[in-house]
Amino acid sequence: MPSNTKAGQTWARFRVTDGTEASLITATGGVLGGEVEDYEITTYASAVYPGENDWVTLAYEDRWPFAGDYDFNDLVLNYRTTQLMEGSNVVGYKIDGQLIGIGATYHNGFAVRLKETVNNTTHTILRDEVDEDAISFIIDGQPQTASPLEAGRNEAILIFMQDTWTHVSKESGCSYFRTEDNCDENVKVTFSMSIPLKEPKAKSASPGTLLDPFIFATDGFYHGDFLVGKNARGWEVHIKNQAPTEAFDTSLYSVINADDASVQSNGLYFLNENGLPWAMEVGMQWLHPLEGVDITDAYGSFAEFAQSSGKQKPTWFNDYSISNVVVRGEQ
């Protein structure tokens, strides 16, 4: 498709062949035989976050509501979202990512809710607005047959991985996936999902940019004494000050001796009393800390950045100790 193609209805011409002319493929990729057929197609504009060839990094701690080791490598992903546009309306979403690190003993799933809150204004895609049968979902080049749209929800929640550990393998002598010294050779796990909507929705009423990526506890595995006997799916960790989903178990806010300082009435979620989060977005491909290295030791300016809600040290990610990060984490 030419880069200057405009969004809307257009025509594409194809030469259809049964393959017998394969030996006569020309230098430009055409064939000499077969029938020429024209097809009407629809092309879409798009709004890509952070950019067509760029990633943000998502990093999670999975000990919430307790502080844990604070190395921010329990789950690390590269992440990109695309709004598919038709005129001034959104007709679907595309989410691409790469799983680049797991430094957790717990088993966590990864999901994205189609929701965005900016300046106290929230936009959400509901489950029944999604054309579930038309979703396309691929992990490491393999089409996934099960629907990723979580059942029984009002909001549209897409489950990318029920258990991230099932999609990776550890190198010999390594305890984790790409979070230790000399344990960074394994290939990243890629994933891509296209989520069409049943009907176009006004861009002004639709979520965009980051959306709401989060982790949840995988059913059937231990995830802390406080979660024993509870529904594992009720445990979630979101980006700082992003409210949890309807599946979240609000009784977890009351766990004894917890470090979480969420105040729902003030819109404060998933942060401790110093303002430090359990999950974050870094606006670039990022070198995540080595296993067991506190992020404030790996990145000397991070604490000031987090505690000031981003007002101080906005380029904290450039101030790192090379001996405390996974150098190949960004590759």
Coordinates of C-alpha atoms in Angstrom, one line a residue:
M1 CA 0.0 0.0 0.0
P2 CA 1.5 3.4 -0.9
S3 CA 2.4 5.6 2.0
N4 CA 0.3 8.5 0.6
T5 CA -2.9 6.4 0.4
K6 CA -5.9 8.2 1.9
A7 CA -8.3 6.6 4.4
G8 CA -11.6 5.4 2.9
Q9 CA -12.8 3.3 0.1
T10 CA -10.4 2.5 -2.8
W11 CA -9.6 -0.3 -5.2
A12 CA -6.8 -2.7 -5.4
R13 CA -5.8 -4.7 -8.4
F14 CA -4.5 -8.3 -8.1
R15 CA -3.3 -10.9 -10.6
V16 CA -4.7 -14.2 -9.4
T17 CA -2.7 -17.3 -10.4
D18 CA -2.9 -21.0 -9.5
G19 CA 0.9 -21.1 -9.0
T20 CA 1.8 -22.8 -12.2
E21 CA 3.6 -19.6 -13.4
A22 CA 5.7 -19.5 -10.2
S23 CA 8.9 -20.0 -12.3
L24 CA 8.1 -16.9 -14.3
I25 CA 7.9 -14.5 -11.4
T26 CA 9.5 -11.2 -12.5
A27 CA 12.0 -9.0 -10.7
T28 CA 9.2 -6.8 -9.4
G29 CA 7.3 -9.8 -7.9
G30 CA 4.6 -10.1 -10.7
V31 CA 3.7 -13.1 -12.8
L32 CA 3.0 -13.3 -16.5
G33 CA 0.0 -15.5 -16.3
G34 CA -3.3 -15.6 -14.4
E35 CA -6.4 -13.4 -14.3
V36 CA -6.4 -9.7 -13.3
E37 CA -9.1 -8.9 -10.7
D38 CA -10.0 -5.6 -9.0
Y39 CA -11.3 -5.6 -5.4
E40 CA -12.9 -2.7 -3.5
I41 CA -11.1 -2.3 -0.1
T42 CA -11.2 0.0 2.8
T43 CA -8.1 1.7 4.1
Y44 CA -7.8 3.3 7.5
A45 CA -5.9 6.1 9.1
S46 CA -4.2 5.4 12.4
A47 CA -3.0 7.0 15.6
V48 CA 0.0 5.1 16.9
Y49 CA 1.4 5.4 20.5
P50 CA 4.3 6.1 21.0
G51 CA 5.1 5.9 17.3
E52 CA 5.1 3.5 14.4
N53 CA 8.6 2.2 15.0
D54 CA 8.8 3.0 18.7
W55 CA 8.0 1.3 22.0
V56 CA 7.2 2.2 25.5
T57 CA 8.4 -0.2 28.3
L58 CA 6.0 -1.5 30.9
A59 CA 7.5 -2.8 34.1
Y60 CA 5.7 -4.4 37.0
E61 CA 6.3 -5.5 40.6
D62 CA 4.1 -8.4 41.6
R63 CA 4.2 -8.3 45.4
W64 CA 1.4 -5.8 45.8
P65 CA 0.2 -4.8 48.4
F66 CA 3.7 -5.4 49.8
A67 CA 6.8 -3.7 48.6
G68 CA 8.8 -6.8 47.6
D69 CA 12.3 -6.3 46.2
Y70 CA 11.4 -3.4 44.0
D71 CA 13.6 -4.4 41.1
F72 CA 10.8 -3.7 38.6
N73 CA 11.5 -6.8 36.5
D74 CA 8.8 -9.2 37.6
L75 CA 7.3 -8.6 34.2
V76 CA 8.8 -6.3 31.6
L77 CA 7.3 -5.7 28.1
N78 CA 7.8 -3.5 25.1
Y79 CA 4.4 -2.1 24.1
R80 CA 2.6 -0.1 21.4
T81 CA -1.0 0.7 20.7
T82 CA -2.8 1.9 17.5
Q83 CA -6.2 3.5 17.1
L84 CA -7.6 2.5 13.7
M85 CA -9.5 5.5 12.3
E86 CA -12.2 6.1 9.7
G87 CA -12.7 9.9 9.4
S88 CA -13.2 11.2 12.9
N89 CA -14.3 7.8 14.3
V90 CA -12.4 4.9 15.9
V91 CA -13.2 1.6 14.2
G92 CA -10.8 -0.6 16.1
Y93 CA -7.5 -1.0 18.0
K94 CA -4.2 -2.8 17.4
I95 CA -1.9 -3.7 20.3
D96 CA 1.6 -5.0 19.7
G97 CA 4.2 -6.0 22.2
Q98 CA 7.3 -8.0 23.2
L99 CA 7.8 -9.9 26.4
I100 CA 11.4 -9.1 27.3
G101 CA 11.8 -10.1 31.0
I102 CA 10.3 -12.2 33.8
G103 CA 12.0 -11.9 37.2
A104 CA 9.2 -13.4 39.2
T105 CA 8.6 -16.6 41.1
Y106 CA 4.9 -15.9 41.1
H107 CA 2.8 -16.6 38.0
N108 CA 1.2 -13.5 36.4
G109 CA -1.1 -12.9 33.5
F110 CA -1.0 -9.8 31.3
A111 CA -4.1 -8.0 30.0
V112 CA -5.2 -4.7 28.6
R113 CA -8.5 -2.9 29.3
L114 CA -9.7 -0.5 26.6
K115 CA -9.9 2.4 28.9
E116 CA -8.1 5.8 29.4
T117 CA -8.4 8.5 32.0
V118 CA -7.0 11.9 31.3
N119 CA -7.6 15.0 33.5
N120 CA -10.3 13.2 35.3
T121 CA -12.1 12.3 32.1
T122 CA -12.6 8.6 31.4
H123 CA -13.3 7.0 28.0
T124 CA -14.0 3.2 27.9
I125 CA -14.8 0.6 25.2
L126 CA -17.5 -1.8 26.5
R127 CA -17.3 -5.5 25.9
D128 CA -20.4 -5.5 23.7
E129 CA -18.9 -2.8 21.5
V130 CA -16.1 -5.2 20.3
D131 CA -16.6 -7.5 17.3
E132 CA -15.3 -10.5 19.2
D133 CA -15.5 -13.0 16.2
A134 CA -13.3 -10.7 14.1
I135 CA -10.4 -10.3 16.7
S136 CA -7.1 -11.4 15.3
F137 CA -4.5 -12.5 17.9
I138 CA -1.0 -13.8 17.3
I139 CA 1.8 -14.9 19.7
D140 CA 5.2 -15.6 18.2
G141 CA 3.7 -15.9 14.8
Q142 CA 1.1 -18.4 15.8
P143 CA -2.6 -17.5 15.5
Q144 CA -4.5 -18.0 18.8
T145 CA -7.9 -19.7 18.4
A146 CA -9.4 -19.0 21.9
S147 CA -11.1 -15.6 22.3
P148 CA -9.0 -13.2 24.3
L149 CA -12.0 -11.0 25.2
E150 CA -12.6 -11.8 28.9
A151 CA -16.1 -13.2 29.5
G152 CA -18.6 -11.9 32.0
R153 CA -17.3 -8.3 32.0
N154 CA -19.0 -5.0 31.2
E155 CA -15.8 -3.4 30.0
A156 CA -13.6 -4.7 27.2
I157 CA -10.7 -6.5 28.8
L158 CA -8.3 -8.4 26.5
I159 CA -6.3 -11.3 28.0
F160 CA -3.0 -11.6 26.2
M161 CA -1.4 -14.2 28.5
Q162 CA -3.1 -16.1 31.3
D163 CA 0.4 -17.1 32.5
T164 CA 3.4 -15.4 31.1
W165 CA 5.7 -18.2 32.2
T166 CA 4.1 -20.6 29.8
H167 CA 5.4 -18.6 26.8
V168 CA 9.1 -18.5 27.7
S169 CA 11.9 -20.8 28.5
K170 CA 14.8 -20.2 30.9
E171 CA 18.4 -20.6 29.8
S172 CA 20.4 -23.3 31.5
G173 CA 21.7 -22.2 34.9
C174 CA 19.2 -19.3 35.0
S175 CA 16.3 -18.9 37.4
Y176 CA 14.4 -16.3 35.5
F177 CA 13.9 -15.0 31.9
R178 CA 16.3 -12.2 30.8
T179 CA 16.8 -10.6 34.3
E180 CA 20.1 -12.0 35.4
D181 CA 23.8 -11.7 34.4
N182 CA 24.5 -13.9 31.4
C183 CA 20.9 -14.9 31.1
D184 CA 19.8 -12.5 28.4
E185 CA 20.2 -14.5 25.2
N186 CA 16.7 -16.0 24.9
V187 CA 14.5 -14.5 22.2
K188 CA 11.8 -12.1 23.2
V189 CA 8.2 -13.3 22.8
T190 CA 6.2 -11.2 20.4
F191 CA 2.4 -10.7 20.3
S192 CA -0.1 -8.7 18.3
M193 CA -3.8 -8.3 18.6
S194 CA -6.3 -6.5 16.3
I195 CA -9.6 -5.6 18.0
P196 CA -12.3 -4.3 15.6
L197 CA -15.4 -2.5 16.9
K198 CA -18.9 -3.4 15.8
E199 CA -19.7 0.2 15.0
P200 CA -17.5 3.3 14.6
K201 CA -17.1 5.4 17.8
A202 CA -16.3 9.1 17.9
K203 CA -12.6 9.6 18.6
S204 CA -13.5 12.2 21.3
A205 CA -15.4 9.5 23.2
S206 CA -12.8 6.7 22.7
P207 CA -9.7 5.8 24.8
G208 CA -6.3 6.1 23.2
T209 CA -2.6 6.2 23.8
L210 CA -1.5 3.8 26.6
L211 CA -5.0 2.3 27.3
D212 CA -4.8 0.3 30.6
P213 CA -2.3 -2.6 30.6
F214 CA -2.1 -4.5 33.8
I215 CA -1.1 -7.8 35.4
F216 CA -3.2 -10.3 37.4
A217 CA -2.5 -13.4 39.4
T218 CA -2.7 -16.7 37.5
D219 CA -5.3 -19.1 38.9
G220 CA -3.9 -22.3 40.4
F221 CA -0.6 -20.9 41.7
Y222 CA 0.5 -19.5 45.1
H223 CA 0.6 -15.7 45.1
G224 CA 1.1 -14.9 48.7
D225 CA -0.6 -15.9 52.0
F226 CA -3.1 -13.0 51.7
L227 CA -4.5 -14.5 48.5
V228 CA -5.0 -18.0 49.7
G229 CA -8.6 -19.0 49.4
K230 CA -9.5 -16.0 47.3
N231 CA -10.1 -15.6 43.6
A232 CA -6.7 -15.2 41.9
R233 CA -8.2 -13.1 39.2
G234 CA -9.3 -10.5 41.8
W235 CA -5.6 -9.5 42.3
E236 CA -4.3 -6.9 39.8
V237 CA -1.5 -4.3 39.5
H238 CA -2.0 -1.3 37.3
I239 CA 0.0 1.8 36.4
K240 CA 0.0 4.3 39.3
N241 CA -3.3 6.0 39.9
Q242 CA -5.2 3.8 37.4
A243 CA -8.2 2.3 39.0
P244 CA -8.5 -1.5 38.9
T245 CA -11.0 -3.4 36.8
E246 CA -14.4 -4.7 37.8
A247 CA -12.8 -8.0 38.5
F248 CA -10.6 -6.6 41.3
D249 CA -11.2 -7.7 44.9
T250 CA -11.5 -4.5 46.9
S251 CA -10.9 -6.4 50.2
L252 CA -7.3 -6.5 49.2
Y253 CA -7.0 -2.8 50.1
S254 CA -7.4 -3.9 53.8
V255 CA -4.6 -6.5 53.9
I256 CA -2.8 -6.2 57.3
N257 CA 0.7 -4.5 57.3
A258 CA 0.5 -3.8 53.6
D259 CA 2.6 -1.0 52.0
D260 CA -0.1 0.1 49.6
A261 CA -1.4 3.6 50.3
S262 CA -4.3 3.7 47.8
V263 CA -7.1 6.2 48.6
Q264 CA -9.9 5.4 46.3
S265 CA -11.9 8.5 47.1
N266 CA -8.9 10.7 46.0
G267 CA -8.2 8.7 42.9
L268 CA -5.0 7.3 44.3
Y269 CA -4.2 3.7 43.4
F270 CA -1.2 1.3 43.5
L271 CA 1.3 3.6 45.2
N272 CA 3.0 3.5 48.6
E273 CA 3.1 6.3 51.2
N274 CA 6.1 7.8 49.4
G275 CA 4.3 7.9 46.0
L276 CA 6.3 5.0 44.5
P277 CA 4.3 2.7 42.2
W278 CA 4.1 -1.0 41.6
A279 CA 3.9 -0.6 37.8
M280 CA 5.1 2.1 35.4
E281 CA 5.4 3.1 31.8
V282 CA 8.8 4.2 30.5
G283 CA 8.6 6.2 27.3
M284 CA 11.3 4.3 25.5
Q285 CA 12.9 0.9 25.3
W286 CA 14.4 0.5 28.7
L287 CA 17.3 -1.3 30.5
H288 CA 15.5 -3.0 33.4
P289 CA 17.3 -3.6 36.7
L290 CA 19.0 -6.9 37.3
E291 CA 17.3 -9.4 39.6
G292 CA 17.2 -8.2 43.2
V293 CA 18.6 -4.7 42.4
D294 CA 16.3 -2.0 43.8
I295 CA 15.3 0.4 41.0
T296 CA 16.5 3.3 43.1
D297 CA 20.0 1.7 43.1
A298 CA 19.8 1.0 39.3
Y299 CA 18.4 4.5 38.5
G300 CA 19.6 7.1 41.0
S301 CA 17.0 9.7 40.0
F302 CA 13.9 7.5 39.9
A303 CA 12.8 8.1 43.5
E304 CA 12.7 11.8 43.0
F305 CA 10.8 11.5 39.8
A306 CA 8.2 9.2 41.2
Q307 CA 7.7 11.1 44.5
S308 CA 7.2 14.3 42.6
S309 CA 4.6 12.7 40.2
G310 CA 7.0 13.3 37.3
K311 CA 7.6 17.0 37.9
Q312 CA 11.3 16.4 38.9
K313 CA 13.9 14.4 37.0
P314 CA 11.8 13.6 33.9
T315 CA 14.8 12.0 32.2
W316 CA 15.6 9.7 35.2
F317 CA 15.9 6.7 32.8
N318 CA 19.2 8.2 31.5
D319 CA 20.8 8.1 34.9
Y320 CA 21.6 4.5 35.5
S321 CA 24.3 2.3 36.9
I322 CA 25.5 0.0 34.1
S323 CA 26.4 -2.8 36.5
N324 CA 22.9 -2.9 37.9
V325 CA 20.8 -3.2 34.7
V326 CA 20.3 -5.8 32.0
V327 CA 22.1 -4.3 29.1
R328 CA 20.4 -6.4 26.5
G329 CA 17.0 -5.7 27.9
E330 CA 16.3 -3.2 25.2
Q331 CA 17.3 -5.4 22.3

